[in-house]
Coordinates of N, CA and C in Angstrom, one line a residue:
M1 N 238.3 148.4 85.4 CA 239.7 148.1 85.0 C 240.7 149.0 85.7
C2 N 241.9 148.9 85.4 CA 242.9 149.9 85.9 C 244.0 150.1 84.8
G3 N 244.1 151.3 84.3 CA 245.0 151.5 83.2 C 246.1 152.6 83.5
R4 N 245.9 153.4 84.6 CA 246.9 154.3 85.0 C 246.9 154.4 86.5
M5 N 248.0 154.8 87.1 CA 248.0 154.9 88.6 C 248.9 156.1 89.0
A6 N 248.8 156.4 90.2 CA 249.6 157.5 90.8 C 250.2 156.9 92.1
N7 N 251.5 157.3 92.4 CA 252.1 156.8 93.6 C 253.0 157.9 94.2
T8 N 252.5 158.5 95.4 CA 253.2 159.5 96.1 C 253.8 158.9 97.4
L9 N 253.8 157.6 97.5 CA 254.2 157.0 98.8 C 255.8 156.8 98.8
P10 N 256.5 157.3 99.8 CA 257.9 157.1 99.9 C 258.3 155.7 100.0
P11 N 259.2 155.2 99.3 CA 259.6 153.8 99.3 C 260.0 153.3 100.7
D12 N 260.8 154.1 101.4 CA 261.2 153.6 102.7 C 260.0 153.4 103.7
A13 N 259.1 154.3 103.6 CA 257.9 154.2 104.4 C 257.1 153.0 104.1
M14 N 257.0 152.7 102.8 CA 256.2 151.5 102.3 C 256.9 150.2 102.8
A15 N 258.2 150.2 102.7 CA 258.9 149.0 103.2 C 258.7 148.8 104.6
R16 N 258.6 149.8 105.4 CA 258.3 149.7 106.9 C 256.9 149.2 107.1
L17 N 255.9 149.8 106.3 CA 254.5 149.5 106.5 C 254.3 148.0 106.2
F18 N 254.9 147.5 105.2 CA 254.7 146.1 104.9 C 255.7 145.1 105.5
D19 N 256.6 145.7 106.3 CA 257.7 144.9 106.9 C 258.4 144.1 105.9
A20 N 258.8 144.8 104.8 CA 259.4 144.2 103.6 C 260.8 144.7 103.4
A21 N 261.7 143.9 103.0 CA 263.1 144.3 102.6 C 263.1 145.0 101.3
P22 N 263.5 146.2 101.2 CA 263.4 146.9 99.9 C 264.6 146.6 99.0
D23 N 264.4 146.4 97.7 CA 265.4 146.3 96.7 C 266.1 147.7 96.5
N24 N 267.2 147.7 95.8 CA 267.9 148.9 95.5 C 267.5 149.6 94.3
D25 N 266.7 149.0 93.4 CA 266.3 149.5 92.1 C 264.8 149.9 92.1
L26 N 264.3 150.4 93.2 CA 262.9 150.8 93.2 C 262.7 152.0 92.4
P27 N 261.5 152.1 91.7 CA 261.3 153.3 90.9 C 261.1 154.5 91.8
P28 N 261.4 155.7 91.3 CA 261.3 156.9 92.2 C 259.8 157.3 92.5
A29 N 259.6 158.0 93.5 CA 258.3 158.6 93.9 C 258.5 160.0 94.3
P30 N 257.6 160.9 94.1 CA 256.2 160.6 93.6 C 256.2 160.5 92.1
R31 N 255.1 159.8 91.7 CA 254.8 159.7 90.2 C 253.3 159.8 90.1
F32 N 252.9 160.6 89.2 CA 251.4 161.0 89.1 C 250.8 160.4 87.8
N33 N 251.5 159.7 87.0 CA 250.9 159.2 85.8 C 251.6 157.9 85.4
I34 N 251.5 156.9 86.2 CA 252.2 155.6 85.9 C 251.4 154.9 84.9
C35 N 252.1 154.4 83.8 CA 251.5 153.8 82.7 C 251.9 152.4 82.5
P36 N 251.2 151.6 81.8 CA 251.6 150.2 81.5 C 253.0 150.2 80.9
T37 N 253.7 149.1 81.1 CA 255.1 148.8 80.7 C 256.1 149.6 81.6
Q38 N 255.7 150.4 82.5 CA 256.6 151.1 83.4 C 256.9 150.3 84.6
S39 N 257.9 150.6 85.3 CA 258.3 149.9 86.6 C 257.5 150.4 87.7
V40 N 257.0 149.4 88.5 CA 256.1 149.7 89.7 C 256.7 148.9 90.9
A41 N 256.7 149.5 92.1 CA 257.1 148.8 93.3 C 256.0 147.9 93.8
V42 N 256.2 146.7 94.1 CA 255.2 145.7 94.6 C 255.8 145.0 95.8
V43 N 254.9 144.3 96.5 CA 255.4 143.5 97.7 C 255.1 142.0 97.3
T44 N 256.1 141.2 97.5 CA 256.0 139.7 97.4 C 256.4 139.0 98.7
A45 N 255.9 137.8 98.8 CA 256.3 137.0 99.9 C 257.4 136.0 99.4
E46 N 258.6 136.1 100.1 CA 259.7 135.2 99.7 C 260.0 134.2 100.9
A47 N 260.8 133.3 100.6 CA 261.1 132.3 101.7 C 261.8 133.0 102.9
T48 N 262.5 134.1 102.6 CA 263.2 134.8 103.7 C 262.4 135.9 104.3
G49 N 261.1 136.2 103.8 CA 260.3 137.2 104.3 C 259.8 138.1 103.1
R50 N 259.1 139.1 103.4 CA 258.5 140.0 102.4 C 259.6 140.8 101.7
R51 N 259.4 141.1 100.4 CA 260.3 141.8 99.6 C 259.6 142.9 98.9
Y52 N 260.1 144.2 98.9 CA 259.6 145.3 98.2 C 260.5 145.5 97.0
R53 N 259.9 145.2 95.8 CA 260.7 145.1 94.6 C 260.0 145.7 93.4
A54 N 260.8 146.0 92.4 CA 260.3 146.6 91.1 C 259.9 145.5 90.1
M55 N 258.7 145.7 89.5 CA 258.3 144.9 88.4 C 257.7 145.7 87.3
R56 N 257.7 145.1 86.1 CA 257.1 145.8 84.9 C 255.6 145.6 84.9
W57 N 254.9 146.6 84.7 CA 253.4 146.5 84.7 C 253.0 146.1 83.3
G58 N 252.5 144.8 83.2 CA 252.2 144.2 81.9 C 252.6 142.8 81.9
F59 N 251.8 141.9 82.3 CA 252.1 140.5 82.6 C 252.5 139.8 81.2
L60 N 253.6 139.1 81.2 CA 254.1 138.4 80.1 C 254.0 136.9 80.3
P61 N 253.1 136.1 79.6 CA 253.1 134.7 79.8 C 254.4 134.1 79.3
T62 N 254.7 132.9 79.8 CA 256.0 132.3 79.5 C 256.2 132.0 78.1
W63 N 255.1 131.8 77.3 CA 255.2 131.4 75.9 C 255.4 132.6 75.0
Y64 N 255.3 133.8 75.5 CA 255.6 135.0 74.6 C 257.0 134.9 74.2
K65 N 257.3 135.2 72.9 CA 258.6 135.1 72.4 C 259.3 136.5 72.5
S66 N 258.5 137.5 72.8 CA 259.0 138.9 73.0 C 258.0 139.6 73.8
P67 N 258.3 140.8 74.4 CA 257.3 141.5 75.2 C 256.1 142.0 74.4
T68 N 256.3 142.0 73.0 CA 255.2 142.5 72.2 C 254.6 141.3 71.3
D69 N 254.8 140.1 71.8 CA 254.4 138.9 71.1 C 252.8 138.7 71.1
G70 N 252.2 139.4 72.1 CA 250.7 139.2 72.2 C 250.2 140.4 72.9
P71 N 248.9 140.4 73.3 CA 248.2 141.5 74.0 C 249.0 141.9 75.3
L72 N 248.9 143.2 75.6 CA 249.5 143.7 76.8 C 248.5 143.4 77.9
L73 N 248.9 142.5 78.8 CA 248.0 142.0 79.9 C 248.2 142.8 81.2
I74 N 247.6 144.0 81.3 CA 247.8 144.8 82.5 C 246.8 144.5 83.6
N75 N 245.7 143.8 83.2 CA 244.7 143.4 84.2 C 244.3 142.0 84.0
A76 N 243.9 141.3 85.1 CA 243.4 139.9 85.0 C 242.0 139.9 85.7
R77 N 241.0 139.4 85.0 CA 239.7 139.4 85.5 C 239.5 138.3 86.6
A78 N 239.0 138.7 87.8 CA 238.8 137.8 88.9 C 237.9 136.6 88.5
E79 N 237.0 136.8 87.7 CA 236.0 135.8 87.3 C 236.6 134.6 86.5
T80 N 237.7 134.9 85.8 CA 238.3 133.9 85.0 C 239.8 133.6 85.3
I81 N 240.4 134.3 86.3 CA 241.8 134.2 86.5 C 242.3 132.8 86.8
A82 N 241.5 132.0 87.5 CA 241.9 130.6 87.8 C 241.8 129.7 86.6
E83 N 241.2 130.1 85.5 CA 241.0 129.3 84.3 C 241.9 129.6 83.2
K84 N 242.2 130.9 83.0 CA 243.0 131.4 81.9 C 244.4 130.8 81.9
P85 N 244.9 130.2 80.9 CA 246.3 129.6 80.9 C 247.3 130.6 81.2
A86 N 247.1 131.9 80.8 CA 248.2 132.9 81.1 C 248.3 133.2 82.6
F87 N 247.2 133.0 83.4 CA 247.2 133.5 84.7 C 247.0 132.4 85.8
R88 N 246.6 131.2 85.5 CA 246.1 130.3 86.5 C 247.3 129.9 87.4
A89 N 248.5 129.7 86.9 CA 249.6 129.3 87.8 C 250.0 130.5 88.7
A90 N 250.0 131.7 88.2 CA 250.4 132.8 89.0 C 249.3 133.1 90.0
C91 N 248.1 132.8 89.7 CA 247.0 133.0 90.7 C 247.2 132.1 91.9
R92 N 247.7 130.9 91.7 CA 247.9 130.0 92.8 C 249.1 130.3 93.5
E93 N 250.2 130.6 92.8 CA 251.6 130.6 93.4 C 252.3 131.9 93.5
R94 N 251.8 133.0 92.7 CA 252.6 134.2 92.7 C 251.7 135.4 92.7
R95 N 251.3 135.7 93.9 CA 250.4 136.9 94.1 C 251.2 138.0 94.8
C96 N 250.9 139.2 94.5 CA 251.6 140.4 95.1 C 250.7 141.5 95.5
L97 N 251.2 142.4 96.3 CA 250.5 143.6 96.7 C 251.1 144.8 95.9
V98 N 250.2 145.6 95.4 CA 250.6 146.8 94.6 C 250.1 148.0 95.4
P99 N 251.0 148.6 96.2 CA 250.6 149.8 96.9 C 250.8 151.1 96.1
V100 N 249.7 151.8 96.0 CA 249.7 153.1 95.2 C 248.9 154.1 96.0
S101 N 248.9 155.4 95.6 CA 248.1 156.4 96.2 C 246.7 156.4 95.6
G102 N 246.6 156.0 94.3 CA 245.3 156.0 93.7 C 245.4 155.5 92.2
F103 N 244.3 155.5 91.5 CA 244.3 155.1 90.1 C 243.3 156.0 89.3
Y104 N 243.5 156.0 88.0 CA 242.6 156.8 87.2 C 241.6 155.8 86.5
E105 N 240.4 156.4 86.3 CA 239.4 155.6 85.5 C 238.7 156.7 84.6
W106 N 238.1 156.2 83.6 CA 237.4 157.1 82.6 C 236.0 156.8 82.4
S107 N 235.2 157.8 82.4 CA 233.8 157.6 82.0 C 233.6 158.3 80.6
K108 N 232.4 158.3 80.1 CA 232.2 159.0 78.8 C 231.0 159.9 78.9
D109 N 231.1 161.1 78.3 CA 229.9 162.0 78.3 C 229.0 161.6 77.1
A110 N 228.0 162.4 76.9 CA 227.0 162.1 75.9 C 227.6 162.1 74.5
D111 N 228.7 162.8 74.3 CA 229.3 162.9 73.0 C 230.4 161.9 72.8
G112 N 230.6 161.0 73.8 CA 231.6 160.0 73.7 C 233.0 160.4 74.1
N113 N 233.1 161.6 74.7 CA 234.4 162.1 75.2 C 234.8 161.4 76.5
R114 N 236.1 161.0 76.6 CA 236.6 160.3 77.8 C 236.9 161.3 78.9
L115 N 236.3 161.1 80.0 CA 236.4 162.0 81.2 C 237.2 161.3 82.3
P116 N 238.3 161.8 82.7 CA 239.2 161.1 83.7 C 238.7 161.4 85.1
W117 N 238.8 160.4 85.9 CA 238.5 160.5 87.4 C 239.8 159.9 88.1
Y118 N 240.0 160.5 89.3 CA 241.0 159.9 90.1 C 240.4 159.3 91.3
V119 N 240.7 158.0 91.6 CA 240.1 157.2 92.6 C 241.2 156.9 93.7
R120 N 240.8 157.2 95.0 CA 241.8 157.0 96.0 C 241.0 156.6 97.3
P121 N 241.7 156.0 98.3 CA 241.0 155.7 99.6 C 240.4 156.9 100.2
A122 N 239.2 156.8 100.7 CA 238.5 157.9 101.3 C 239.3 158.4 102.6
D123 N 240.0 157.5 103.3 CA 240.7 157.9 104.5 C 242.1 158.4 104.3
G124 N 242.6 158.5 103.0 CA 243.9 158.9 102.8 C 245.0 157.9 103.0
A125 N 244.7 156.7 103.3 CA 245.7 155.7 103.5 C 246.2 155.2 102.2
P126 N 247.3 154.4 102.1 CA 247.7 153.8 100.9 C 246.6 152.9 100.3
L127 N 246.5 152.8 99.0 CA 245.6 151.9 98.4 C 246.4 150.7 97.9
V128 N 246.0 149.5 98.4 CA 246.8 148.3 98.1 C 245.9 147.4 97.2
L129 N 246.4 147.3 96.0 CA 245.7 146.5 95.0 C 246.3 145.1 94.9
A130 N 245.4 144.1 94.5 CA 245.8 142.7 94.4 C 246.4 142.5 93.0
G131 N 247.6 141.9 93.0 CA 248.3 141.6 91.8 C 248.8 140.2 91.7
I132 N 249.1 139.8 90.5 CA 249.8 138.5 90.2 C 251.0 138.8 89.4
W133 N 252.0 137.9 89.5 CA 253.3 138.2 88.8 C 253.9 137.0 88.2
Q134 N 254.9 137.3 87.3 CA 255.4 136.2 86.4 C 256.8 136.6 86.0
D135 N 257.8 135.7 86.2 CA 259.1 135.9 85.5 C 259.0 135.4 84.1
W136 N 259.6 136.2 83.2 CA 259.6 135.9 81.8 C 261.0 136.1 81.2
A137 N 261.4 135.2 80.3 CA 262.7 135.3 79.6 C 262.6 134.8 78.2
A138 N 263.4 135.4 77.3 CA 263.5 134.9 76.0 C 264.8 135.5 75.4
G139 N 265.7 134.5 75.0 CA 267.0 135.0 74.5 C 267.8 135.6 75.7
N140 N 268.3 136.8 75.4 CA 269.1 137.5 76.4 C 268.2 138.5 77.3
E141 N 266.9 138.5 77.0 CA 266.0 139.4 77.7 C 265.2 138.7 78.8
A142 N 265.2 139.3 80.0 CA 264.5 138.7 81.1 C 263.7 139.9 81.9
L143 N 262.5 139.6 82.2 CA 261.7 140.6 82.9 C 260.8 139.9 84.0
T144 N 260.6 140.7 85.1 CA 259.6 140.2 86.0 C 258.4 141.2 85.9
T145 N 257.2 140.6 85.6 CA 256.0 141.4 85.2 C 254.8 141.1 86.1
F146 N 253.9 142.0 86.1 CA 252.7 141.7 86.9 C 251.4 142.3 86.2
A147 N 250.3 141.8 86.7 CA 249.0 142.4 86.3 C 248.2 142.6 87.5
I148 N 247.2 143.5 87.5 CA 246.3 143.9 88.5 C 245.0 143.1 88.4
V149 N 244.5 142.5 89.4 CA 243.3 141.8 89.4 C 242.1 142.7 89.5
T150 N 241.1 142.5 88.6 CA 240.0 143.4 88.6 C 238.7 142.6 88.8
C151 N 237.6 143.3 89.2 CA 236.3 142.6 89.4 C 235.2 143.6 89.0
A152 N 234.0 143.1 89.0 CA 232.9 144.0 88.7 C 232.9 145.2 89.7
A153 N 232.6 146.4 89.2 CA 232.6 147.5 90.1 C 231.5 147.5 91.1
G154 N 231.7 148.0 92.3 CA 230.7 148.1 93.3 C 229.9 149.4 93.2
A155 N 229.0 149.6 94.1 CA 228.1 150.7 94.0 C 228.9 152.1 94.0
G156 N 230.0 152.1 94.7 CA 230.8 153.3 94.8 C 231.4 153.8 93.5
L157 N 231.7 152.9 92.6 CA 232.4 153.3 91.3 C 231.7 152.9 90.1
S158 N 230.6 152.2 90.2 CA 229.9 151.7 88.9 C 229.4 152.8 88.1
H159 N 229.2 154.0 88.6 CA 228.7 155.2 87.8 C 229.8 155.7 86.9
I160 N 231.1 155.3 87.2 CA 232.2 155.7 86.4 C 232.6 154.6 85.4
H161 N 232.7 153.4 85.8 CA 233.1 152.2 85.0 C 232.6 151.0 85.5
H162 N 232.4 149.9 84.7 CA 231.8 148.7 85.1 C 232.8 147.7 85.8
R163 N 234.1 148.1 85.8 CA 235.1 147.3 86.4 C 235.9 148.1 87.4
E164 N 236.5 147.5 88.4 CA 237.4 148.2 89.3 C 238.5 147.2 89.8
P165 N 239.7 147.7 90.1 CA 240.8 146.8 90.7 C 240.4 146.3 92.0
V166 N 240.8 145.1 92.3 CA 240.5 144.5 93.7 C 241.5 145.2 94.6
S167 N 240.9 145.8 95.7 CA 241.7 146.5 96.7 C 241.6 145.7 98.0
L168 N 242.7 145.7 98.8 CA 242.8 144.8 99.9 C 243.0 145.6 101.2
A169 N 242.2 145.2 102.2 CA 242.4 145.8 103.6 C 243.6 145.2 104.2
P170 N 244.2 145.9 105.2 CA 245.4 145.4 105.9 C 245.3 144.0 106.4
E171 N 244.1 143.6 106.9 CA 244.0 142.3 107.5 C 243.9 141.2 106.4
D172 N 243.9 141.6 105.1 CA 243.8 140.7 104.0 C 245.2 140.5 103.3
W173 N 246.2 141.4 103.7 CA 247.4 141.3 102.9 C 248.1 140.0 103.0
G174 N 248.2 139.4 104.2 CA 248.9 138.1 104.4 C 248.1 137.0 103.7
K175 N 246.8 137.0 103.7 CA 246.1 136.0 103.0 C 246.3 136.1 101.5
W176 N 246.3 137.3 100.9 CA 246.6 137.4 99.5 C 248.0 136.9 99.1
L177 N 248.9 137.2 100.0 CA 250.3 136.8 99.7 C 250.5 135.3 100.0
G178 N 249.6 134.6 100.5 CA 249.7 133.2 100.8 C 250.4 132.9 102.2
E179 N 250.5 133.9 103.0 CA 251.2 133.7 104.3 C 250.2 133.3 105.4
A180 N 248.9 133.5 105.2 CA 247.9 133.2 106.2 C 246.9 132.2 105.8
G181 N 247.3 131.2 105.1 CA 246.4 130.1 104.7 C 245.7 130.4 103.5
K182 N 244.7 129.6 103.2 CA 243.9 129.7 102.0 C 242.8 130.7 102.1
G183 N 242.1 130.9 101.0 CA 241.0 131.8 101.0 C 241.2 133.1 100.2
A184 N 242.3 133.2 99.4 CA 242.5 134.4 98.6 C 241.4 134.6 97.6
A185 N 240.8 133.6 97.1 CA 239.8 133.8 96.1 C 238.6 134.6 96.7
L186 N 238.4 134.5 97.9 CA 237.2 135.2 98.6 C 237.5 136.7 98.6
L187 N 238.8 137.1 98.4 CA 239.1 138.5 98.5 C 238.9 139.3 97.2
M188 N 238.6 138.5 96.1 CA 238.5 139.1 94.8 C 237.1 139.7 94.6
R189 N 236.8 140.8 95.3 CA 235.5 141.4 95.2 C 235.7 142.9 95.2
S190 N 234.6 143.6 95.0 CA 234.7 145.1 94.9 C 234.9 145.7 96.3
A191 N 235.4 146.9 96.4 CA 235.6 147.5 97.7 C 234.3 147.8 98.4
P192 N 234.3 147.7 99.7 CA 233.1 148.0 100.5 C 232.7 149.5 100.2
E193 N 231.4 149.8 100.2 CA 231.0 151.1 100.0 C 231.6 152.1 101.0
G194 N 232.2 153.1 100.6 CA 232.8 154.1 101.5 C 234.3 154.0 101.5
R195 N 234.9 152.9 101.1 CA 236.4 152.7 101.2 C 237.0 153.7 100.2
L196 N 236.5 153.8 99.0 CA 237.1 154.6 97.9 C 236.3 155.9 97.6
A197 N 237.0 156.9 97.2 CA 236.4 158.2 96.8 C 236.9 158.5 95.5
A198 N 236.2 159.3 94.7 CA 236.6 159.6 93.3 C 236.2 161.1 93.0
H199 N 237.1 161.7 92.2 CA 236.8 163.1 91.8 C 237.3 163.2 90.3
R200 N 236.6 164.1 89.6 CA 237.1 164.4 88.2 C 238.4 165.2 88.2
V201 N 239.2 164.9 87.3 CA 240.5 165.6 87.1 C 240.6 166.0 85.7
D202 N 241.6 166.9 85.4 CA 241.8 167.5 84.1 C 242.1 166.5 83.1
R203 N 241.7 166.7 81.8 CA 241.9 165.8 80.7 C 243.3 165.7 80.3
R204 N 244.2 166.5 80.9 CA 245.6 166.4 80.5 C 246.2 165.0 80.8
V205 N 245.6 164.3 81.8 CA 246.0 163.0 82.1 C 245.7 162.0 81.1
N206 N 244.9 162.4 80.1 CA 244.6 161.5 79.0 C 245.9 161.2 78.2
S207 N 246.8 162.0 78.3 CA 248.1 161.8 77.6 C 249.1 161.1 78.5
N208 N 249.7 160.1 78.0 CA 250.7 159.4 78.9 C 252.0 160.1 78.9
R209 N 252.1 161.3 78.4 CA 253.4 162.0 78.4 C 253.4 163.1 79.5
V210 N 252.3 163.3 80.1 CA 252.3 164.4 81.1 C 252.6 163.8 82.5
E211 N 253.0 164.7 83.4 CA 253.4 164.3 84.7 C 253.2 165.5 85.7
G212 N 253.0 165.2 86.9 CA 253.0 166.3 87.9 C 251.8 166.2 88.8
P213 N 251.9 166.9 90.0 CA 250.9 166.7 91.1 C 249.5 167.3 90.7
E214 N 249.5 168.2 89.7 CA 248.2 168.9 89.3 C 247.3 167.8 88.6
L215 N 247.9 166.7 88.2 CA 247.0 165.7 87.5 C 246.0 165.1 88.5
I216 N 246.3 165.0 89.8 CA 245.3 164.4 90.7 C 244.4 165.4 91.4
E217 N 244.6 166.7 91.0 CA 243.8 167.8 91.7 C 242.3 167.8 91.1
P218 N 241.3 168.0 92.0 CA 239.9 168.0 91.5 C 239.7 169.2 90.6
I219 N 238.8 169.0 89.7 CA 238.4 170.2 88.8 C 236.9 170.4 89.1

């Protein structure tokens, strides 16, 4: 799964990397402890070209009467995404790229204590996660929200957790966005062995109130 992220990527550099027009309300960077319900910069494909824009992390189905009307949907399972009523339309029509520096995952020790790990690309490049998004509105409140697609963990991460976010290579960005024909479903798989690296980090990141570059440092 994916429940926390870090993003040290400058917004202007990311806009250039994805050849996307940046919005004016992008969240600041760097951020070392991005939590669900916070704003995250993502890339979408629009009729006029790619757009780099802010969305709330936590997908809201159209039938929710408020942001807290049901479970917080931060992840969407690749195995059932095309069938779940909450996700199936977004899976077909509204896919996005979520560029980050890395994400956190937790394992457990023999006593059941949660041990945090930081996972990032082994080559130091931006990590681009597969996402789906949804406009939501009720009364006077309107939000654009997203979830990260997850799959069974591959050999590189299965010792930490049984799930991992779907990550996309540069040659797959256009296909996931729907710009390069069909076949996005084939991209919903674990990262090739060697693409991702992981190291243990301090338990301070277990709190969603802490922030700072020391959170991603190895221990």
